[in-house]
Amino acid sequence: MRITVAGAGNVGLVTAVCLADAGHQVTCVDTQKEKIEMLEKGHSPFFEPGLEPLLEKTLSNGKLRFTTNPKLAYSDAEIIFIAVGTPAKKDGSADLSYIYAVSYSIANNIENNVIVCTKSTVPVGTNDEIKQIFQYGKPRHLKVDVVANPEFLREGSAIMDFYLGDRIIVGADNPEAAAIMEQLYLPLKIPIIVTDIRSAEMIKYASNAFLATKISFINEIANLCEKVGANIDEVAYGVGKDKRIGESFLQAGIGYGGSCFPKDTKALVQLAGNVKHPFELLESVIKVNQHQHSLLVVKAKEMMDSLKGKKAAILGLAFKPETDDIREAASITIIRELLEEGATVTAYDPIAIPNAHKLFGNSIEYTTNIRQALKDADFAIIATEWEQIKHLPLDTFAVCMKEPIVLDGRNCYCIKDIQRYPITYVSIGRPVISKVKPMSIK
Ligand SMILES: NC(=O)c1ccc[n+]([C@@H]2O[C@H](COP(=O)([O-])OP(=O)(O)OC[C@H]3O[C@@H](n4cnc5c(N)ncnc54)[C@H](O)[C@@H]3O)[C@@H](O)[C@H]2O)c1
């Protein structure tokens, strides 16, 4: 099929490359000229495992092309995927300006009947608004079907998720359009669930809200474990073995981040508010997460009285491993708060430094070498569970740091292993190991 993907971000680029690899003729359009120029040379503007080889392959076999030209992109497409951003506005609601802009651009440039398929995460009712744009904005003789097809890929495993996703949601009010989408996805052998458009939109928000709830829930249990002398490792294992609950998303830590959970939970709260339905449960989930991002700075302050003049090593900037995305990462809150306290920061990350530099400039130091970050540090905070950090020989902390005080926000190490080293170790929901000097953790 002739497919166009609007937006060459994490979702759009992966979708375009994978559909081209499946044999479709794909055009990927973006408004950012530099991004498109980079992509035309076979370079991805962000890190995603396995993406660049597929990009090079589909470019060289002529299945994929990039453009900034909407006429070229939309005029003869059979299916157009919308994968532009829907960032949070100041009040937490979704900014739909990119969605509207791209819809008008499609309406102005199509020359054939087309299915417009929204992959972006949009509040319930948005696809009805998109339909209105096409109803009045497109050439009269053309037919446009709007389909909601929310995306569930995870950064860091996006290619695998495209081929091995748990389900594909197709929200359509025209069975013919739904059938074409089913045909498109059939070779993937992933269960396809066809719903009405509004339910499809809600499935995406409900899924992310549920996962965020699971994370904040286990984090609150972890905080409680610390106060009552239980160990979250054992608690989460025991809880997760219940098949009704499941083991995934029960890893306690300093909270979720990234481009989806924070904005989607806030947008759902706003959406509920708009229909006079206070979503108190989700409001608490968000609050717990914000608290969790700051938790280790609070603990560091309790341990050291003042952080002024202290040298902090931040291990991990990305919101999770295998991505260079730092959007809403816990590391951002941590670094901001440490700087406010007068600490100096050296941050380690294997790939996210360029993105962090855009945010923090020269106010902190950066390194891709863990030992360099730890050198002469008064304390270290682990913010991302990179394999490089998890596999660090534990004597490194004592060897490199001025004071081997490690605050582990991702529970990277086994408590029993830590006990063999002269390290003071504070993690989430587990006993404090105090080897350096006595301290009181509240
Ligand atoms: N990132 C994820 O892991 C993920 C997962 C599932 C769903 N989503 C959702 O998918 C959507 C896209 O997310 P993303 O992370 O890929 O966003 P992104 O910010 O990485 O990329 C969006 C791209 O759209 C481009 N764009 C903006 N206006 C355009 C226009 N008029 N025409 C063409 N391109 C335009 C931007 O230049 C940018 O390159 C969001 O709604 C997001 O919530 C994201």
mmCIF file with all atom_site columns, N, CA and C and ligand atoms in Angstrom, residues 6-12 29-32 35 74 83-86 98 101-102 119-121 151-153 155 204 259-260 263-264 327, ligand 1:
data_model
loop_
_atom_site.group_PDB
_atom_site.id
_atom_site.type_symbol
_atom_site.label_atom_id
_atom_site.label_alt_id
_atom_site.label_comp_id
_atom_site.label_asym_id
_atom_site.label_entity_id
_atom_site.label_seq_id
_atom_site.pdbx_PDB_ins_code
_atom_site.Cartn_x
_atom_site.Cartn_y
_atom_site.Cartn_z
_atom_site.occupancy
_atom_site.B_iso_or_equiv
_atom_site.pdbx_formal_charge
_atom_site.auth_seq_id
_atom_site.auth_comp_id
_atom_site.auth_asym_id
_atom_site.auth_atom_id
_atom_site.pdbx_PDB_model_num
ATOM   1   N N   . ALA A 1 6   ? 2.919  10.945 9.182  1.00 0.00 ? 6   ALA A N   1
ATOM   2   C CA  . ALA A 1 6   ? 3.185  12.349 9.519  1.00 0.00 ? 6   ALA A CA  1
ATOM   3   C C   . ALA A 1 6   ? 3.811  12.414 10.905 1.00 0.00 ? 6   ALA A C   1
ATOM   4   N N   . GLY A 1 7   ? 5.072  12.880 10.959 1.00 0.00 ? 7   GLY A N   1
ATOM   5   C CA  . GLY A 1 7   ? 5.797  12.942 12.227 1.00 0.00 ? 7   GLY A CA  1
ATOM   6   C C   . GLY A 1 7   ? 6.896  11.893 12.221 1.00 0.00 ? 7   GLY A C   1
ATOM   7   N N   . ALA A 1 8   ? 8.150  12.339 12.309 1.00 0.00 ? 8   ALA A N   1
ATOM   8   C CA  . ALA A 1 8   ? 9.275  11.401 12.314 1.00 0.00 ? 8   ALA A CA  1
ATOM   9   C C   . ALA A 1 8   ? 9.882  11.329 13.711 1.00 0.00 ? 8   ALA A C   1
ATOM   10  N N   . GLY A 1 9   ? 9.018  11.255 14.725 1.00 0.00 ? 9   GLY A N   1
ATOM   11  C CA  . GLY A 1 9   ? 9.482  11.112 16.108 1.00 0.00 ? 9   GLY A CA  1
ATOM   12  C C   . GLY A 1 9   ? 9.557  9.644  16.481 1.00 0.00 ? 9   GLY A C   1
ATOM   13  N N   . ASN A 1 10  ? 9.564  9.365  17.783 1.00 0.00 ? 10  ASN A N   1
ATOM   14  C CA  . ASN A 1 10  ? 9.725  7.990  18.251 1.00 0.00 ? 10  ASN A CA  1
ATOM   15  C C   . ASN A 1 10  ? 8.665  7.061  17.665 1.00 0.00 ? 10  ASN A C   1
ATOM   16  N N   . VAL A 1 11  ? 7.442  7.538  17.595 1.00 0.00 ? 11  VAL A N   1
ATOM   17  C CA  . VAL A 1 11  ? 6.356  6.686  17.090 1.00 0.00 ? 11  VAL A CA  1
ATOM   18  C C   . VAL A 1 11  ? 6.348  6.678  15.556 1.00 0.00 ? 11  VAL A C   1
ATOM   19  N N   . GLY A 1 12  ? 6.372  7.875  14.953 1.00 0.00 ? 12  GLY A N   1
ATOM   20  C CA  . GLY A 1 12  ? 6.240  7.965  13.500 1.00 0.00 ? 12  GLY A CA  1
ATOM   21  C C   . GLY A 1 12  ? 7.373  7.283  12.757 1.00 0.00 ? 12  GLY A C   1
ATOM   22  N N   . VAL A 1 29  ? 6.818  12.193 6.585  1.00 0.00 ? 29  VAL A N   1
ATOM   23  C CA  . VAL A 1 29  ? 6.901  13.642 6.447  1.00 0.00 ? 29  VAL A CA  1
ATOM   24  C C   . VAL A 1 29  ? 7.037  14.296 7.822  1.00 0.00 ? 29  VAL A C   1
ATOM   25  N N   . ASP A 1 30  ? 7.904  15.293 7.904  1.00 0.00 ? 30  ASP A N   1
ATOM   26  C CA  . ASP A 1 30  ? 8.057  16.036 9.156  1.00 0.00 ? 30  ASP A CA  1
ATOM   27  C C   . ASP A 1 30  ? 8.294  17.505 8.791  1.00 0.00 ? 30  ASP A C   1
ATOM   28  N N   . THR A 1 31  ? 7.961  18.382 9.727  1.00 0.00 ? 31  THR A N   1
ATOM   29  C CA  . THR A 1 31  ? 8.143  19.816 9.470  1.00 0.00 ? 31  THR A CA  1
ATOM   30  C C   . THR A 1 31  ? 9.583  20.256 9.745  1.00 0.00 ? 31  THR A C   1
ATOM   31  N N   . GLN A 1 32  ? 10.347 19.414 10.455 1.00 0.00 ? 32  GLN A N   1
ATOM   32  C CA  . GLN A 1 32  ? 11.729 19.799 10.813 1.00 0.00 ? 32  GLN A CA  1
ATOM   33  C C   . GLN A 1 32  ? 12.704 19.392 9.706  1.00 0.00 ? 32  GLN A C   1
ATOM   34  N N   . LYS A 1 35  ? 15.887 17.382 10.642 1.00 0.00 ? 35  LYS A N   1
ATOM   35  C CA  . LYS A 1 35  ? 15.569 15.991 10.964 1.00 0.00 ? 35  LYS A CA  1
ATOM   36  C C   . LYS A 1 35  ? 15.455 15.170 9.677  1.00 0.00 ? 35  LYS A C   1
ATOM   37  N N   . TYR A 1 74  ? 1.109  13.671 0.916  1.00 0.00 ? 74  TYR A N   1
ATOM   38  C CA  . TYR A 1 74  ? -0.289 13.293 1.120  1.00 0.00 ? 74  TYR A CA  1
ATOM   39  C C   . TYR A 1 74  ? -1.091 13.050 -0.155 1.00 0.00 ? 74  TYR A C   1
ATOM   40  N N   . ALA A 1 83  ? 1.251  10.868 13.517 1.00 0.00 ? 83  ALA A N   1
ATOM   41  C CA  . ALA A 1 83  ? 2.080  10.494 14.672 1.00 0.00 ? 83  ALA A CA  1
ATOM   42  C C   . ALA A 1 83  ? 2.838  11.715 15.185 1.00 0.00 ? 83  ALA A C   1
ATOM   43  N N   . VAL A 1 84  ? 2.153  12.859 15.207 1.00 0.00 ? 84  VAL A N   1
ATOM   44  C CA  . VAL A 1 84  ? 2.784  14.087 15.707 1.00 0.00 ? 84  VAL A CA  1
ATOM   45  C C   . VAL A 1 84  ? 2.635  14.136 17.231 1.00 0.00 ? 84  VAL A C   1
ATOM   46  N N   . GLY A 1 85  ? 3.380  15.010 17.864 1.00 0.00 ? 85  GLY A N   1
ATOM   47  C CA  . GLY A 1 85  ? 3.364  15.084 19.325 1.00 0.00 ? 85  GLY A CA  1
ATOM   48  C C   . GLY A 1 85  ? 2.057  15.660 19.882 1.00 0.00 ? 85  GLY A C   1
ATOM   49  N N   . THR A 1 86  ? 1.740  15.258 21.106 1.00 0.00 ? 86  THR A N   1
ATOM   50  C CA  . THR A 1 86  ? 0.597  15.838 21.829 1.00 0.00 ? 86  THR A CA  1
ATOM   51  C C   . THR A 1 86  ? 1.080  16.182 23.245 1.00 0.00 ? 86  THR A C   1
ATOM   52  N N   . TYR A 1 98  ? -0.586 20.499 17.106 1.00 0.00 ? 98  TYR A N   1
ATOM   53  C CA  . TYR A 1 98  ? 0.095  19.776 16.016 1.00 0.00 ? 98  TYR A CA  1
ATOM   54  C C   . TYR A 1 98  ? -0.889 18.862 15.285 1.00 0.00 ? 98  TYR A C   1
ATOM   55  N N   . ALA A 1 101 ? -2.969 21.108 13.044 1.00 0.00 ? 101 ALA A N   1
ATOM   56  C CA  . ALA A 1 101 ? -2.170 21.623 11.919 1.00 0.00 ? 101 ALA A CA  1
ATOM   57  C C   . ALA A 1 101 ? -1.960 20.539 10.866 1.00 0.00 ? 101 ALA A C   1
ATOM   58  N N   . VAL A 1 102 ? -1.644 19.337 11.329 1.00 0.00 ? 102 VAL A N   1
ATOM   59  C CA  . VAL A 1 102 ? -1.377 18.267 10.367 1.00 0.00 ? 102 VAL A CA  1
ATOM   60  C C   . VAL A 1 102 ? -2.683 17.848 9.664  1.00 0.00 ? 102 VAL A C   1
ATOM   61  N N   . LYS A 1 119 ? -2.346 7.791  15.296 1.00 0.00 ? 119 LYS A N   1
ATOM   62  C CA  . LYS A 1 119 ? -1.512 7.002  16.215 1.00 0.00 ? 119 LYS A CA  1
ATOM   63  C C   . LYS A 1 119 ? -1.165 7.822  17.457 1.00 0.00 ? 119 LYS A C   1
ATOM   64  N N   . SER A 1 120 ? -1.158 9.137  17.304 1.00 0.00 ? 120 SER A N   1
ATOM   65  C CA  . SER A 1 120 ? -0.860 9.987  18.457 1.00 0.00 ? 120 SER A CA  1
ATOM   66  C C   . SER A 1 120 ? -1.873 9.720  19.563 1.00 0.00 ? 120 SER A C   1
ATOM   67  N N   . THR A 1 121 ? -1.434 9.940  20.809 1.00 0.00 ? 121 THR A N   1
ATOM   68  C CA  . THR A 1 121 ? -2.341 9.782  21.944 1.00 0.00 ? 121 THR A CA  1
ATOM   69  C C   . THR A 1 121 ? -3.181 11.049 22.067 1.00 0.00 ? 121 THR A C   1
ATOM   70  N N   . GLU A 1 151 ? -1.033 4.021  19.764 1.00 0.00 ? 151 GLU A N   1
ATOM   71  C CA  . GLU A 1 151 ? 0.236  3.297  19.732 1.00 0.00 ? 151 GLU A CA  1
ATOM   72  C C   . GLU A 1 151 ? 0.643  2.897  21.155 1.00 0.00 ? 151 GLU A C   1
ATOM   73  N N   . PHE A 1 152 ? 1.182  1.679  21.284 1.00 0.00 ? 152 PHE A N   1
ATOM   74  C CA  . PHE A 1 152 ? 1.586  1.193  22.613 1.00 0.00 ? 152 PHE A CA  1
ATOM   75  C C   . PHE A 1 152 ? 3.081  0.884  22.707 1.00 0.00 ? 152 PHE A C   1
ATOM   76  N N   . LEU A 1 153 ? 3.851  1.260  21.666 1.00 0.00 ? 153 LEU A N   1
ATOM   77  C CA  . LEU A 1 153 ? 5.267  0.882  21.708 1.00 0.00 ? 153 LEU A CA  1
ATOM   78  C C   . LEU A 1 153 ? 5.983  1.541  22.881 1.00 0.00 ? 153 LEU A C   1
ATOM   79  N N   . GLU A 1 155 ? 9.645  3.021  24.185 1.00 0.00 ? 155 GLU A N   1
ATOM   80  C CA  . GLU A 1 155 ? 10.975 3.437  23.741 1.00 0.00 ? 155 GLU A CA  1
ATOM   81  C C   . GLU A 1 155 ? 11.984 2.441  24.296 1.00 0.00 ? 155 GLU A C   1
ATOM   82  N N   . LYS A 1 204 ? -6.194 3.766  25.244 1.00 0.00 ? 204 LYS A N   1
ATOM   83  C CA  . LYS A 1 204 ? -4.806 4.215  25.382 1.00 0.00 ? 204 LYS A CA  1
ATOM   84  C C   . LYS A 1 204 ? -4.584 4.925  26.727 1.00 0.00 ? 204 LYS A C   1
ATOM   85  N N   . SER A 1 259 ? 7.988  10.324 27.912 1.00 0.00 ? 259 SER A N   1
ATOM   86  C CA  . SER A 1 259 ? 7.128  11.223 27.140 1.00 0.00 ? 259 SER A CA  1
ATOM   87  C C   . SER A 1 259 ? 5.659  10.851 27.241 1.00 0.00 ? 259 SER A C   1
ATOM   88  N N   . CYS A 1 260 ? 5.331  9.741  27.920 1.00 0.00 ? 260 CYS A N   1
ATOM   89  C CA  . CYS A 1 260 ? 3.932  9.290  27.896 1.00 0.00 ? 260 CYS A CA  1
ATOM   90  C C   . CYS A 1 260 ? 3.230  9.323  29.260 1.00 0.00 ? 260 CYS A C   1
ATOM   91  N N   . LYS A 1 263 ? 2.485  12.816 30.954 1.00 0.00 ? 263 LYS A N   1
ATOM   92  C CA  . LYS A 1 263 ? 1.537  13.696 30.248 1.00 0.00 ? 263 LYS A CA  1
ATOM   93  C C   . LYS A 1 263 ? 0.172  13.032 30.090 1.00 0.00 ? 263 LYS A C   1
ATOM   94  N N   . ASP A 1 264 ? 0.157  11.717 29.884 1.00 0.00 ? 264 ASP A N   1
ATOM   95  C CA  . ASP A 1 264 ? -1.126 11.048 29.662 1.00 0.00 ? 264 ASP A CA  1
ATOM   96  C C   . ASP A 1 264 ? -1.960 10.967 30.948 1.00 0.00 ? 264 ASP A C   1
ATOM   97  N N   . ARG A 1 327 ? 12.842 13.166 28.633 1.00 0.00 ? 327 ARG A N   1
ATOM   98  C CA  . ARG A 1 327 ? 11.603 13.896 28.932 1.00 0.00 ? 327 ARG A CA  1
ATOM   99  C C   . ARG A 1 327 ? 11.001 13.402 30.258 1.00 0.00 ? 327 ARG A C   1
HETATM 100 N N1  . LIG B 2 .   ? 7.228  8.147  22.522 1.00 0.00 ? 1   LIG B N1  1
HETATM 101 C C1  . LIG B 2 .   ? 6.543  7.079  22.893 1.00 0.00 ? 1   LIG B C1  1
HETATM 102 O O1  . LIG B 2 .   ? 7.069  6.146  23.494 1.00 0.00 ? 1   LIG B O1  1
HETATM 103 C C2  . LIG B 2 .   ? 5.085  6.975  22.558 1.00 0.00 ? 1   LIG B C2  1
HETATM 104 C C3  . LIG B 2 .   ? 4.428  5.738  22.724 1.00 0.00 ? 1   LIG B C3  1
HETATM 105 C C4  . LIG B 2 .   ? 3.083  5.664  22.397 1.00 0.00 ? 1   LIG B C4  1
HETATM 106 C C5  . LIG B 2 .   ? 2.388  6.773  21.978 1.00 0.00 ? 1   LIG B C5  1
HETATM 107 N N2  . LIG B 2 .   ? 3.047  7.959  21.865 1.00 0.00 ? 1   LIG B N2  1
HETATM 108 C C6  . LIG B 2 .   ? 2.294  9.107  21.373 1.00 0.00 ? 1   LIG B C6  1
HETATM 109 O O2  . LIG B 2 .   ? 2.598  9.291  19.979 1.00 0.00 ? 1   LIG B O2  1
HETATM 110 C C7  . LIG B 2 .   ? 2.635  10.694 19.659 1.00 0.00 ? 1   LIG B C7  1
HETATM 111 C C8  . LIG B 2 .   ? 3.976  11.053 19.092 1.00 0.00 ? 1   LIG B C8  1
HETATM 112 O O3  . LIG B 2 .   ? 4.949  10.846 20.085 1.00 0.00 ? 1   LIG B O3  1
HETATM 113 P P1  . LIG B 2 .   ? 6.508  10.922 19.771 1.00 0.00 ? 1   LIG B P1  1
HETATM 114 O O4  . LIG B 2 .   ? 7.212  10.557 21.026 1.00 0.00 ? 1   LIG B O4  1
HETATM 115 O O5  . LIG B 2 .   ? 6.796  10.172 18.526 1.00 0.00 ? 1   LIG B O5  1
HETATM 116 O O6  . LIG B 2 .   ? 6.640  12.499 19.494 1.00 0.00 ? 1   LIG B O6  1
HETATM 117 P P2  . LIG B 2 .   ? 7.934  13.295 19.029 1.00 0.00 ? 1   LIG B P2  1
HETATM 118 O O7  . LIG B 2 .   ? 7.833  14.610 19.673 1.00 0.00 ? 1   LIG B O7  1
HETATM 119 O O8  . LIG B 2 .   ? 9.155  12.441 19.228 1.00 0.00 ? 1   LIG B O8  1
HETATM 120 O O9  . LIG B 2 .   ? 7.731  13.462 17.448 1.00 0.00 ? 1   LIG B O9  1
HETATM 121 C C9  . LIG B 2 .   ? 6.706  14.189 16.867 1.00 0.00 ? 1   LIG B C9  1
HETATM 122 C C10 . LIG B 2 .   ? 7.175  14.633 15.496 1.00 0.00 ? 1   LIG B C10 1
HETATM 123 O O10 . LIG B 2 .   ? 6.082  15.234 14.809 1.00 0.00 ? 1   LIG B O10 1
HETATM 124 C C11 . LIG B 2 .   ? 6.614  16.286 14.017 1.00 0.00 ? 1   LIG B C11 1
HETATM 125 N N3  . LIG B 2 .   ? 5.542  17.191 13.578 1.00 0.00 ? 1   LIG B N3  1
HETATM 126 C C12 . LIG B 2 .   ? 4.911  18.177 14.263 1.00 0.00 ? 1   LIG B C12 1
HETATM 127 N N4  . LIG B 2 .   ? 4.002  18.783 13.487 1.00 0.00 ? 1   LIG B N4  1
HETATM 128 C C13 . LIG B 2 .   ? 4.041  18.159 12.281 1.00 0.00 ? 1   LIG B C13 1
HETATM 129 C C14 . LIG B 2 .   ? 3.330  18.338 11.068 1.00 0.00 ? 1   LIG B C14 1
HETATM 130 N N5  . LIG B 2 .   ? 2.389  19.251 10.945 1.00 0.00 ? 1   LIG B N5  1
HETATM 131 N N6  . LIG B 2 .   ? 3.625  17.540 10.040 1.00 0.00 ? 1   LIG B N6  1
HETATM 132 C C15 . LIG B 2 .   ? 4.586  16.576 10.145 1.00 0.00 ? 1   LIG B C15 1
HETATM 133 N N7  . LIG B 2 .   ? 5.282  16.373 11.281 1.00 0.00 ? 1   LIG B N7  1
HETATM 134 C C16 . LIG B 2 .   ? 5.023  17.158 12.331 1.00 0.00 ? 1   LIG B C16 1
HETATM 135 C C17 . LIG B 2 .   ? 7.645  16.926 14.916 1.00 0.00 ? 1   LIG B C17 1
HETATM 136 O O11 . LIG B 2 .   ? 8.536  17.728 14.198 1.00 0.00 ? 1   LIG B O11 1
HETATM 137 C C18 . LIG B 2 .   ? 8.285  15.685 15.540 1.00 0.00 ? 1   LIG B C18 1
HETATM 138 O O12 . LIG B 2 .   ? 9.399  15.241 14.772 1.00 0.00 ? 1   LIG B O12 1
HETATM 139 C C19 . LIG B 2 .   ? 2.281  11.417 20.949 1.00 0.00 ? 1   LIG B C19 1
HETATM 140 O O13 . LIG B 2 .   ? 0.901  11.656 20.974 1.00 0.00 ? 1   LIG B O13 1
HETATM 141 C C20 . LIG B 2 .   ? 2.648  10.420 22.024 1.00 0.00 ? 1   LIG B C20 1
HETATM 142 O O14 . LIG B 2 .   ? 1.898  10.593 23.206 1.00 0.00 ? 1   LIG B O14 1
HETATM 143 C C21 . LIG B 2 .   ? 4.379  8.086  22.127 1.00 0.00 ? 1   LIG B C21 1
#
